[in-house]
mmCIF file of C-alpha atoms and ligand atoms in Angstrom:
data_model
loop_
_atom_site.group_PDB
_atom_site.id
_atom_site.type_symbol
_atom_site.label_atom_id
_atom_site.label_comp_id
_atom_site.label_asym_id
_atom_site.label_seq_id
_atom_site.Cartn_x
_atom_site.Cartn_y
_atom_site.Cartn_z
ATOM 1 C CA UNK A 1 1.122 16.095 -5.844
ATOM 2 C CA UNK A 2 -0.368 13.385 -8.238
ATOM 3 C CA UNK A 3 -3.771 13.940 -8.476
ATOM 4 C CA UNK A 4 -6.251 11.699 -10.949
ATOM 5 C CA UNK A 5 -9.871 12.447 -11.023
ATOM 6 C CA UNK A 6 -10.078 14.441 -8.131
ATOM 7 C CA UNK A 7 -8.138 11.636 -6.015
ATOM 8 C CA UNK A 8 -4.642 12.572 -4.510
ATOM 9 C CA UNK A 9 -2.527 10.050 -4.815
ATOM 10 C CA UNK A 10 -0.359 9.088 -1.641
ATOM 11 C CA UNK A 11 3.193 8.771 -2.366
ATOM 12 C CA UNK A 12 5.284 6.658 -1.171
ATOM 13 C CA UNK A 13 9.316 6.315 -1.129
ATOM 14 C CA UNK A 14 10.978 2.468 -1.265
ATOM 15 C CA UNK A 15 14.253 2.743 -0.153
ATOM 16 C CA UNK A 16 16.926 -0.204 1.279
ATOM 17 C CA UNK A 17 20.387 -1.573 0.314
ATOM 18 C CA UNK A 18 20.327 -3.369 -2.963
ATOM 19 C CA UNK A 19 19.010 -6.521 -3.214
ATOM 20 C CA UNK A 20 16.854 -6.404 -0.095
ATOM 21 C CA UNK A 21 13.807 -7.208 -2.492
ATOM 22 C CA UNK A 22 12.705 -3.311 -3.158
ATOM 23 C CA UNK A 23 12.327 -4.382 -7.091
ATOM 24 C CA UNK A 24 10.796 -7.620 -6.352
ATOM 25 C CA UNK A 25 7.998 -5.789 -4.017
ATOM 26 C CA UNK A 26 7.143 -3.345 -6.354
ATOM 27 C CA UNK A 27 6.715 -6.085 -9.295
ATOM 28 C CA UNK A 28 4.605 -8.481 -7.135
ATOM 29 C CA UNK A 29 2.108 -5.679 -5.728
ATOM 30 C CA UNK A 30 1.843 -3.329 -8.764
ATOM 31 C CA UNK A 31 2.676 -5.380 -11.703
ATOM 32 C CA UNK A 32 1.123 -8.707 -10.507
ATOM 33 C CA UNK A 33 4.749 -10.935 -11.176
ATOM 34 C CA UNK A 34 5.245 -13.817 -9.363
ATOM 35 C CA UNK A 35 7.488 -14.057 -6.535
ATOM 36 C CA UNK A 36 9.651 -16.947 -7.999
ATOM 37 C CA UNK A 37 9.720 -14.866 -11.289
ATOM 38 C CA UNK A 38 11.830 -12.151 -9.641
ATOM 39 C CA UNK A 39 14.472 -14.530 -8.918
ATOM 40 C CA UNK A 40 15.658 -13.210 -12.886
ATOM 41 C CA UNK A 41 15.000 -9.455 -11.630
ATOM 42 C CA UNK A 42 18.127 -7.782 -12.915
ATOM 43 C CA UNK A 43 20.331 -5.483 -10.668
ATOM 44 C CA UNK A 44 20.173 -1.497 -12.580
ATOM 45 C CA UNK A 45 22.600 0.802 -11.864
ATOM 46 C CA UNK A 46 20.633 3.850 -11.024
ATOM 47 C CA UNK A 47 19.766 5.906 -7.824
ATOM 48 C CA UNK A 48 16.360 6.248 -8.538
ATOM 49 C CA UNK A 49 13.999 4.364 -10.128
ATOM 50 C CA UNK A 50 10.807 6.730 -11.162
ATOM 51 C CA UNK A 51 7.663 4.461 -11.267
ATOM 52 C CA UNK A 52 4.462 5.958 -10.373
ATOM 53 C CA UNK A 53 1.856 3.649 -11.662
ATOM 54 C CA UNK A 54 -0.757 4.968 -13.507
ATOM 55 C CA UNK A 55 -2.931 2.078 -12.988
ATOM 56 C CA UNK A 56 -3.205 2.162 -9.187
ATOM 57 C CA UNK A 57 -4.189 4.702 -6.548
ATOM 58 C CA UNK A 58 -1.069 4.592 -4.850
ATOM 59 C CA UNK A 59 1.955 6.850 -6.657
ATOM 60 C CA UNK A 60 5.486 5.629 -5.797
ATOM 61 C CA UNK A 61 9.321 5.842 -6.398
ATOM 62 C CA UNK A 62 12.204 3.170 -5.287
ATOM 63 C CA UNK A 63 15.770 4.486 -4.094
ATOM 64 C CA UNK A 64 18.352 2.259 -3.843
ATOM 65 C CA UNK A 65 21.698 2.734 -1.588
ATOM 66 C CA UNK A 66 24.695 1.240 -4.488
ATOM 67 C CA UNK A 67 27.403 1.650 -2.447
ATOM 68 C CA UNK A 68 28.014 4.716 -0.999
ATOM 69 C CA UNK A 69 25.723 7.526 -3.113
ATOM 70 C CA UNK A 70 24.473 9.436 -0.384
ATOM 71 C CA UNK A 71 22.757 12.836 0.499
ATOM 72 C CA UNK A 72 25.782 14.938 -0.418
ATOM 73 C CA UNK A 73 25.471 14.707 -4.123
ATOM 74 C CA UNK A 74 24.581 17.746 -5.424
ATOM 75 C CA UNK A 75 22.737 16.476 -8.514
ATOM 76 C CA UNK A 76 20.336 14.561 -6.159
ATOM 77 C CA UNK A 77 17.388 17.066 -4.729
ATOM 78 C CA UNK A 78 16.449 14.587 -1.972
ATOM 79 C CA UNK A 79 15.393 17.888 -0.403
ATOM 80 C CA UNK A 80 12.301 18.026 -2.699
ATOM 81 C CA UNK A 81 11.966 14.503 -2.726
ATOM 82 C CA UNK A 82 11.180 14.223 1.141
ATOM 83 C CA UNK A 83 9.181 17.204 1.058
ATOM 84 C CA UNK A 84 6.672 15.514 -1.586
ATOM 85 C CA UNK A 85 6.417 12.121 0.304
ATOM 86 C CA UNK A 86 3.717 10.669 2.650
ATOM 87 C CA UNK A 87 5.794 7.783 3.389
ATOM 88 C CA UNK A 88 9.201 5.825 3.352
ATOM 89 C CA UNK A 89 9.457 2.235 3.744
ATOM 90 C CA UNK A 90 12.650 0.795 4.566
ATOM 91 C CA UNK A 91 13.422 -2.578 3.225
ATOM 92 C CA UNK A 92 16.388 -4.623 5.815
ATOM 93 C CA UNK A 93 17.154 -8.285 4.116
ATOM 94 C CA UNK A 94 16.366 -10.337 7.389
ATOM 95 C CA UNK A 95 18.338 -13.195 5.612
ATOM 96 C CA UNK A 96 21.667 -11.064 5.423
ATOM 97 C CA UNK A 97 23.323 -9.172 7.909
ATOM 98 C CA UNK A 98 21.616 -6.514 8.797
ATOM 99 C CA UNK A 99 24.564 -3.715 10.209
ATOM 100 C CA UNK A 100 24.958 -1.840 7.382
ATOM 101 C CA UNK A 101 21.729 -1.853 6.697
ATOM 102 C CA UNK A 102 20.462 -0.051 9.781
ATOM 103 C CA UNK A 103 23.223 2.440 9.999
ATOM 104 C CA UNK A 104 22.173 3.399 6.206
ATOM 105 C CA UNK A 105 18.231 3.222 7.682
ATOM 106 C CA UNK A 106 19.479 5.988 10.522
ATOM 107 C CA UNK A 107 20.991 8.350 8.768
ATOM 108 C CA UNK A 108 18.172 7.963 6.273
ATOM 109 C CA UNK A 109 15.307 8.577 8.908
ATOM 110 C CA UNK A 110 17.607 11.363 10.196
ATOM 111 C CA UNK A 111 17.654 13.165 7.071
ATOM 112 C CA UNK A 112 14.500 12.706 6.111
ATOM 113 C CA UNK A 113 13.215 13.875 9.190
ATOM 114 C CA UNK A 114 14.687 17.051 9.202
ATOM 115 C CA UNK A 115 13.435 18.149 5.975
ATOM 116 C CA UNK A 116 9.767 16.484 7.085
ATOM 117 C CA UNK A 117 8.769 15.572 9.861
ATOM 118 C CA UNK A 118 5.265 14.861 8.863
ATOM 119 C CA UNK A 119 6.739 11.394 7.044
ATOM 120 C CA UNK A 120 5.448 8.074 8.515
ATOM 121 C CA UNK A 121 8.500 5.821 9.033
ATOM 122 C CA UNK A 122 8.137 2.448 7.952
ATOM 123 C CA UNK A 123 10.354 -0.813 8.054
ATOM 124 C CA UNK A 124 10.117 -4.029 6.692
ATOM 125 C CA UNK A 125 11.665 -6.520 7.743
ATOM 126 C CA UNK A 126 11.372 -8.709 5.130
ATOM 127 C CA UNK A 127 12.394 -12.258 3.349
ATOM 128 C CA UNK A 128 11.248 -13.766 6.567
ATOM 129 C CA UNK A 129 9.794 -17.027 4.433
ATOM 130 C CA UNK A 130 12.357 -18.813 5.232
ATOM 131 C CA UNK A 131 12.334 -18.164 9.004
ATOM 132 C CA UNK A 132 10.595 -20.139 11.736
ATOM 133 C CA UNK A 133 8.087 -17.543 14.091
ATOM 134 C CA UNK A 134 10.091 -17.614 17.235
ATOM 135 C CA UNK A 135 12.815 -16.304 14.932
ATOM 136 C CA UNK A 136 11.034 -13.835 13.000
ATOM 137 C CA UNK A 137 9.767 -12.158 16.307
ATOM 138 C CA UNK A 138 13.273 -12.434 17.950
ATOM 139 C CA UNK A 139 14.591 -10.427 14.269
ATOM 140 C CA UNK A 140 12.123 -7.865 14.661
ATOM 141 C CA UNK A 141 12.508 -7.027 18.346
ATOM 142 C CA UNK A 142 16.662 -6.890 17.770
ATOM 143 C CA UNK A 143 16.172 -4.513 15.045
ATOM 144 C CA UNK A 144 13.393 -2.052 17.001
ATOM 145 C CA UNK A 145 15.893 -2.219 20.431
ATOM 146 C CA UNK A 146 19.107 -1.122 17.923
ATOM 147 C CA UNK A 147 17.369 1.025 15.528
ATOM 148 C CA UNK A 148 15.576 2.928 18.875
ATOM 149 C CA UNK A 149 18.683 2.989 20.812
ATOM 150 C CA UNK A 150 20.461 4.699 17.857
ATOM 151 C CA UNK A 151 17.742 7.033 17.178
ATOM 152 C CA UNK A 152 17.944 8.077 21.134
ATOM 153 C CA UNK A 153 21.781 8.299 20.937
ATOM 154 C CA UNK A 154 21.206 11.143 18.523
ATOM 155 C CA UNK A 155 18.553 12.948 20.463
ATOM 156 C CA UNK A 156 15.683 12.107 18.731
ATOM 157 C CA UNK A 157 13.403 9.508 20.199
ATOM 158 C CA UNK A 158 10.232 11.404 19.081
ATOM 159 C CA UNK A 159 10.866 9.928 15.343
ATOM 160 C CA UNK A 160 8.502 6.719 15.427
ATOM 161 C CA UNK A 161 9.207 3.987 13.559
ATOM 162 C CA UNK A 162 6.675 1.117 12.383
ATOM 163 C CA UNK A 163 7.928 -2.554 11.695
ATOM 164 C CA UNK A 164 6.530 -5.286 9.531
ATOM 165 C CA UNK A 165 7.713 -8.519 9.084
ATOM 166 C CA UNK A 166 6.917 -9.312 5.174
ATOM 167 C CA UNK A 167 7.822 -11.612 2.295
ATOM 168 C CA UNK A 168 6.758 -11.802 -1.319
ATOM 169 C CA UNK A 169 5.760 -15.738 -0.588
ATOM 170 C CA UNK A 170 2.560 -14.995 0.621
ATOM 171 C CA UNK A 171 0.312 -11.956 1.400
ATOM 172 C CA UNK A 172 2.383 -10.473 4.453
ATOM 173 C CA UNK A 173 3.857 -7.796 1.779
ATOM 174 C CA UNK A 174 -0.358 -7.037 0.666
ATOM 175 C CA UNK A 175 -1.177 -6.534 4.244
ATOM 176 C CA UNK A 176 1.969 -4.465 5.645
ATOM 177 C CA UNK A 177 1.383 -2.121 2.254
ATOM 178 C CA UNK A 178 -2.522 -1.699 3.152
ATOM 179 C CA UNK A 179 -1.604 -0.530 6.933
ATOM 180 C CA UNK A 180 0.742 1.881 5.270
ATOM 181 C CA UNK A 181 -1.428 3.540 2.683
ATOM 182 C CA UNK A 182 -4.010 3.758 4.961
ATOM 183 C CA UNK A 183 -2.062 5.950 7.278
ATOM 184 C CA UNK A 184 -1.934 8.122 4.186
ATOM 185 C CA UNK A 185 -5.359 8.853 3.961
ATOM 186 C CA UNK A 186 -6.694 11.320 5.891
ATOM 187 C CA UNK A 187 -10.477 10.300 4.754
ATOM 188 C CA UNK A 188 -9.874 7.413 6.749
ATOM 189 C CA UNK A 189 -12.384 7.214 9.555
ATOM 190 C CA UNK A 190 -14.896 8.541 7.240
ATOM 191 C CA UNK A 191 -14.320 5.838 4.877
ATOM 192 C CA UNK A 192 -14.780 3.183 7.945
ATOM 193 C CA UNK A 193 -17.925 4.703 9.213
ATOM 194 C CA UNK A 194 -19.532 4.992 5.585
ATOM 195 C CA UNK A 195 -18.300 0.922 5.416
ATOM 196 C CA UNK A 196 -19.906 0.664 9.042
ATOM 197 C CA UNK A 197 -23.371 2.149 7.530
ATOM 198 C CA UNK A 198 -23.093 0.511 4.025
ATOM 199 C CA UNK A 199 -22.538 -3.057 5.659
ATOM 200 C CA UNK A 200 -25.176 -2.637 8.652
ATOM 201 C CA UNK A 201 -27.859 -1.363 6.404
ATOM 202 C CA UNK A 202 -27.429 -4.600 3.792
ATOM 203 C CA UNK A 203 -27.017 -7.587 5.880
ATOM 204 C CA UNK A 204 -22.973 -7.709 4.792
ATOM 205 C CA UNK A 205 -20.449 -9.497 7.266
ATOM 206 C CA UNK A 206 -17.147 -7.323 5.779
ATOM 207 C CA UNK A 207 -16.430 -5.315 3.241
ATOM 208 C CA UNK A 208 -13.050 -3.853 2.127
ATOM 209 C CA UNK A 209 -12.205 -0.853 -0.516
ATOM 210 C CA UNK A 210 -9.639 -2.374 -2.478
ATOM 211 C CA UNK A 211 -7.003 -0.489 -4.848
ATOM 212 C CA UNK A 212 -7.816 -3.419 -7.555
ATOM 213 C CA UNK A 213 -4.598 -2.129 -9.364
ATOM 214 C CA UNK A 214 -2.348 -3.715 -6.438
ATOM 215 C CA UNK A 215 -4.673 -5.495 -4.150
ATOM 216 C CA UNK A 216 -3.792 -2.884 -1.374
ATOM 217 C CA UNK A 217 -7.121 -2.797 0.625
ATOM 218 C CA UNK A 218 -7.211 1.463 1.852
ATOM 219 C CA UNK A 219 -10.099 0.733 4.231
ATOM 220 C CA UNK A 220 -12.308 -2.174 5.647
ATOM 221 C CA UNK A 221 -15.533 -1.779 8.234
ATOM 222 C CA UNK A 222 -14.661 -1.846 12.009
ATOM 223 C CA UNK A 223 -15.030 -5.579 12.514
ATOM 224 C CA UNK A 224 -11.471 -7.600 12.925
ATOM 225 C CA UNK A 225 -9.802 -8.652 9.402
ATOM 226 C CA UNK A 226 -8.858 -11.880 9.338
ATOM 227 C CA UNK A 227 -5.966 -13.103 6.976
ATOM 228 C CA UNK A 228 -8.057 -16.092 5.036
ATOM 229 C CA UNK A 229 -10.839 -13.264 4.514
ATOM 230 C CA UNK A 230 -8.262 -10.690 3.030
ATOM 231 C CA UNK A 231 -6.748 -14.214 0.475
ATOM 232 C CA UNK A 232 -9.968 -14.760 -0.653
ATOM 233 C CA UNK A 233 -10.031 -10.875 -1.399
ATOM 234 C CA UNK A 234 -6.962 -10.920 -3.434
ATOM 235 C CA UNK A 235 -7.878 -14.354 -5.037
ATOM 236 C CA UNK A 236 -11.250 -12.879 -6.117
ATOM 237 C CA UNK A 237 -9.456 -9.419 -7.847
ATOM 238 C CA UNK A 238 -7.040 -12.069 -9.903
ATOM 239 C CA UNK A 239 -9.594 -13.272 -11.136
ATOM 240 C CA UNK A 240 -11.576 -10.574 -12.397
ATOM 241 C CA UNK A 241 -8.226 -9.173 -13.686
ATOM 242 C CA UNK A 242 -8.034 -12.018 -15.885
ATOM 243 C CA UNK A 243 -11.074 -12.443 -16.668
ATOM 244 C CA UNK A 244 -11.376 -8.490 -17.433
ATOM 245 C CA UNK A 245 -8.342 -8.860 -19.556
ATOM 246 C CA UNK A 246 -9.120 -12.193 -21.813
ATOM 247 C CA UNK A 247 -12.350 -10.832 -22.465
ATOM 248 C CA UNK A 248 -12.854 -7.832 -21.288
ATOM 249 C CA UNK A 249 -13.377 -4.396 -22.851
ATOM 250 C CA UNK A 250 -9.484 -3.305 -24.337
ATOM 251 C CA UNK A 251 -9.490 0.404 -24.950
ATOM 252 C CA UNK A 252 -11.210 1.962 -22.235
ATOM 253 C CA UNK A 253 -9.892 5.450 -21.348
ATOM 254 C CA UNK A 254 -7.500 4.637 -19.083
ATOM 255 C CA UNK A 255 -6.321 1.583 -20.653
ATOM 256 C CA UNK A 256 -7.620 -0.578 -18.298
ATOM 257 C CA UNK A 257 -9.966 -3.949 -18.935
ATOM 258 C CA UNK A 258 -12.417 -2.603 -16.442
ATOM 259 C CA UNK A 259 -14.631 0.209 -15.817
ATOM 260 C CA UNK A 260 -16.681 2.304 -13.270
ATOM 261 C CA UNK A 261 -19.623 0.240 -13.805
ATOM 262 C CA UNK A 262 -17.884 -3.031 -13.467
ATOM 263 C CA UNK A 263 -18.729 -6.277 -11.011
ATOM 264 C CA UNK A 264 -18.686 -9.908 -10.329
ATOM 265 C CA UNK A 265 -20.258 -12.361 -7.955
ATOM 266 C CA UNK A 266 -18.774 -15.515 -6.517
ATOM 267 C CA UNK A 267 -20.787 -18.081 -4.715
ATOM 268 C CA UNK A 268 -18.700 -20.359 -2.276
ATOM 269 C CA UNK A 269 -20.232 -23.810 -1.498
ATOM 270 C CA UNK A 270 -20.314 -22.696 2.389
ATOM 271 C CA UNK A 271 -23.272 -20.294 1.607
ATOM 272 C CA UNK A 272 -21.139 -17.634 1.641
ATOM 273 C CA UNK A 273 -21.191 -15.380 -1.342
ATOM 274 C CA UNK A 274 -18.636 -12.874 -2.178
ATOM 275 C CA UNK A 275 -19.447 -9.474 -4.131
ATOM 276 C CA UNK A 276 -17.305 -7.218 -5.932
ATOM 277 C CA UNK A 277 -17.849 -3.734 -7.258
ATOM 278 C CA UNK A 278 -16.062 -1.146 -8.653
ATOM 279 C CA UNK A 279 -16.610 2.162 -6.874
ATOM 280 C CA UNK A 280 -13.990 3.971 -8.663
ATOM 281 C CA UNK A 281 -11.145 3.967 -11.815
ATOM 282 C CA UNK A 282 -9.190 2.585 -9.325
ATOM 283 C CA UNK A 283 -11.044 1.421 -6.170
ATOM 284 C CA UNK A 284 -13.526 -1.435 -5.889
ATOM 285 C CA UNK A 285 -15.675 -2.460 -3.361
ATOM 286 C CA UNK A 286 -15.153 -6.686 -1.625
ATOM 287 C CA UNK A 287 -18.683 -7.638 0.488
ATOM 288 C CA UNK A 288 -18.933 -10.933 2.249
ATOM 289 C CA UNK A 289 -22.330 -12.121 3.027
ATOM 290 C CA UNK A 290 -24.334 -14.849 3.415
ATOM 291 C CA UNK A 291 -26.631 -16.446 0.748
ATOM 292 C CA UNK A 292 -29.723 -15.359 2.040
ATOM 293 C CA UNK A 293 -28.520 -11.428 2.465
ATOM 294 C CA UNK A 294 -27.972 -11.859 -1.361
ATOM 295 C CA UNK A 295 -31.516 -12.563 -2.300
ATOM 296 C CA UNK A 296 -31.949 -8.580 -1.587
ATOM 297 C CA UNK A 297 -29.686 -7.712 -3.755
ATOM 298 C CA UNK A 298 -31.382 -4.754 -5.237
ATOM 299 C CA UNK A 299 -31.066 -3.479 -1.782
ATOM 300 C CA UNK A 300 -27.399 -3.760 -1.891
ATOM 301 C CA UNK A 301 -27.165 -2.338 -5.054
ATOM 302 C CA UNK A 302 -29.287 0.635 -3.452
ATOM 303 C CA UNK A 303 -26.900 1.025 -0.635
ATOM 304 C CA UNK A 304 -24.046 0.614 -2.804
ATOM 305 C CA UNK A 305 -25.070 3.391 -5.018
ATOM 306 C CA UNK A 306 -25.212 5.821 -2.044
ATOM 307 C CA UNK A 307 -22.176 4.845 -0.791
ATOM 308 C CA UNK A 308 -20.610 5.588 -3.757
ATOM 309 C CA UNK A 309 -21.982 8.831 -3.681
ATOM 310 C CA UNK A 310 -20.840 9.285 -0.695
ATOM 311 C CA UNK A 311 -17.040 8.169 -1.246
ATOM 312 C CA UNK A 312 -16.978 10.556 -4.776
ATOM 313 C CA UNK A 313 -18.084 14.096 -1.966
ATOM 314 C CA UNK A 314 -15.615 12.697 0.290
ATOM 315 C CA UNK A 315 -12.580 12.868 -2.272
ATOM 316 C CA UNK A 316 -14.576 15.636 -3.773
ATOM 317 C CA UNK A 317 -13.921 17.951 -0.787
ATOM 318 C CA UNK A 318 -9.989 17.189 0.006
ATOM 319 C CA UNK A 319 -9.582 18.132 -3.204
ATOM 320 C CA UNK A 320 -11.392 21.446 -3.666
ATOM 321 C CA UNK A 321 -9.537 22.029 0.100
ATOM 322 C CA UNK A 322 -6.269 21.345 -1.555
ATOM 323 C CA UNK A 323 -6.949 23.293 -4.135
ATOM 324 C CA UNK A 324 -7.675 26.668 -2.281
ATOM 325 C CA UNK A 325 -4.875 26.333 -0.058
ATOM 326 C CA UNK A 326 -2.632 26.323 -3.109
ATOM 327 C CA UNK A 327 -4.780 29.247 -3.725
ATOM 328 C CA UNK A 328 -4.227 30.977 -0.679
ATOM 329 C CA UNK A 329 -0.013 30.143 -1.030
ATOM 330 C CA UNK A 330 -0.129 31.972 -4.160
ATOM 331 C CA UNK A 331 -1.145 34.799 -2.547
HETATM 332 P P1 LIG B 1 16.557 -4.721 -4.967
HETATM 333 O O1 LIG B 1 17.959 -4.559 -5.434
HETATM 334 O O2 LIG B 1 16.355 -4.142 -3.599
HETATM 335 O O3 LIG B 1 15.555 -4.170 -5.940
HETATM 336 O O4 LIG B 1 16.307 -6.295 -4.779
HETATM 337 P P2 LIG B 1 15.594 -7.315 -5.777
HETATM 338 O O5 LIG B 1 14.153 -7.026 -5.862
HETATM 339 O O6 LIG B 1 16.368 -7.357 -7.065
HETATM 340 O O7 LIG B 1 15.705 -8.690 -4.975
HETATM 341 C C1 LIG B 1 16.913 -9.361 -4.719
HETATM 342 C C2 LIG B 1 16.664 -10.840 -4.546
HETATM 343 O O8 LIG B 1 15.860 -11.072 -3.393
HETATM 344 C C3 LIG B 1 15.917 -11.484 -5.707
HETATM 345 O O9 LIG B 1 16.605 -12.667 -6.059
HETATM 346 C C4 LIG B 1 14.547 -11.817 -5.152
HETATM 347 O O10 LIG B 1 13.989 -12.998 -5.710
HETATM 348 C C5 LIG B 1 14.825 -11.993 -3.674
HETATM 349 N N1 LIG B 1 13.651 -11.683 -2.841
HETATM 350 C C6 LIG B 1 12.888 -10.555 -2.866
HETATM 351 N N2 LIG B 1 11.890 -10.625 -1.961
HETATM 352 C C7 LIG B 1 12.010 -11.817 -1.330
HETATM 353 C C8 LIG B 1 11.259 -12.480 -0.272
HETATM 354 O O11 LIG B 1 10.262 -11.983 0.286
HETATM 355 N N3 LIG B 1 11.714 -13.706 0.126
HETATM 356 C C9 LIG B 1 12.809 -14.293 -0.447
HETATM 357 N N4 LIG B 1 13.166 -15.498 0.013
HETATM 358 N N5 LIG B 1 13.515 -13.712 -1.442
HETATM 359 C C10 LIG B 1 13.135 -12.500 -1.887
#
């Protein structure tokens, strides 16, 4: 699997029916487009569109379904494909008709699930902007009641499927990504507890470990997230992204504007003060506390720099486990 720095990269497999947005996703939450710039995202012609950003702690591929390619191809190794993936998100156009759609989702899940059943199964439901709540909820519980009927016609109820209802017009598509990455990290409950400690010990309200190349949060302390909390999040990485990259430093080793020892500090007029750090090439650290938390900031700093610590044994150790099992398969 991808690894970069000691951190294995989750992968995850976008597939759907063309023109149910998979291209449009992937350039609004790794490539920071627009969502009315994909409007003029052209259709391509291929299967399989290789993209595993370098720039982001998350490692991914799209497929789309053109017709009728399928598994039978002999050219296509979907076999190895399925084996390497931690997840597969199914896009369904809620706007369009969604038959063909879910038959191509079932024999999808199907297939995957026989070559690994250790995939998590996810489905968005998504271009719901232009639907009205009563009808986004009565979309989402007509596809779960077909695609679960189907799944039990076959004899196989114990493949679970998760659904998200998600557009590229606001953050829906941010959030429904974070819950699935997370359930690709097996550090997960450590990660919360450390977050638990960090925030306790320094007087933060929340704080969230952000991959700052997509705006994917991969773990937040145990208190609720609420949605203007996680904007302000996302607004606050734009704009150390731009800032980084107008004047920034340009040829770090990885190419990107910022670094390991990067960080910025934004003071609302509601005495709230919001404090980003990087923790990682990839990951940063978003606190939210109040003004007078801040005036000990050198013991935030303090904690900070133990957390961090912490975080680097943590990946440290999946890793080096990785590692000698490969070891041990060799044998
Ligand atoms: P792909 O073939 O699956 O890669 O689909 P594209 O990404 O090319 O998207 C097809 C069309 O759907 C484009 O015109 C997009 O602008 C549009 N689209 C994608 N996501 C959304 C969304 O969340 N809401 C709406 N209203 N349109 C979307």
């Amino acid at each position: 699997s991808d690894s970069v720095n000691g951190v294995v990269k989750p992968r995850i497999l976008l597939m759907g029916l063309r023109r149910s947005g998979k291209s449009s996703i992937q350039k609004v939450v790794f490539h920071k487009m627009s969502p009315s710039e994909t409007l003029f995202l052209e259709s391509t012609n291929k299967i399989c569109r290789e993209d595993v950003s370098s720039s982001s702690f998350v490692s991914f591929q799209i497929w789309d379904f053109p017709g009728q390619i399928d598994f039978f191809d002999p050219t296509f190794d979907y076999e190895m494909i399925f084996r390497g993936t931690g997840a597969l998100i199914f896009v369904i156009d809620s706007q369009d008709d969604y038959v063909e759609a879910l038959s191509r989702l079932h024999l999808t899940v199907t297939r995957a699930y026989k070559v690994n059943p250790d995939i998590s199964f996810e489905v968005f439901i998504h271009k719901v902007d232009g639907l009205s709540d009563d009808h986004k909820i009565e979309k989402q519980r007509d596809i779960h009641k077909r695609t679960n009927t189907d799944l039990t016609d076959a004899g196989l109820e114990q493949i679970h499927l998760s659904f998200y209802l998600t557009s590229i017009y606001d953050h829906s598509i941010f959030e429904a990504f974070s819950k699935v990455v997370q359930k690709l990290i097996p550090q997960l409950p450590t990660l919360e507890n450390l977050l638990n400690i960090f925030i306790s010990n320094s007087g933060i309200e929340k704080a969230f470990l952000f991959d700052v190349g997509s705006k994917i949060y991969i773990a937040t302390d145990s208190s609720p997230v609420d949605m203007q909390t996680y904007e302000l999040c996302c607004d606050m990485i734009d704009v150390v992204i731009d800032i980084s990259c107008i004047y920034g430093m340009s040829n770090t080793e990885a190419g990107l504007p910022h670094d390991k020892d990067s960080m910025a500090i934004i003071h609302l007029n509601n005495t709230t003060v919001i404090y980003l750090k990087e923790v990682t090439k990839f990951l940063a650290m978003v606190c939210f506390l109040r003004k007078e938390s801040f005036a000990r900031k050198g013991l935030i700093d303090y904690n900070f720099h133990c957390f961090k610590k912490a975080i680097q044994e943590v990946f440290d150790v999946r890793v080096k486990v990785q590692q000698s099992r490969k070891l041990l398969n060799q044998r």
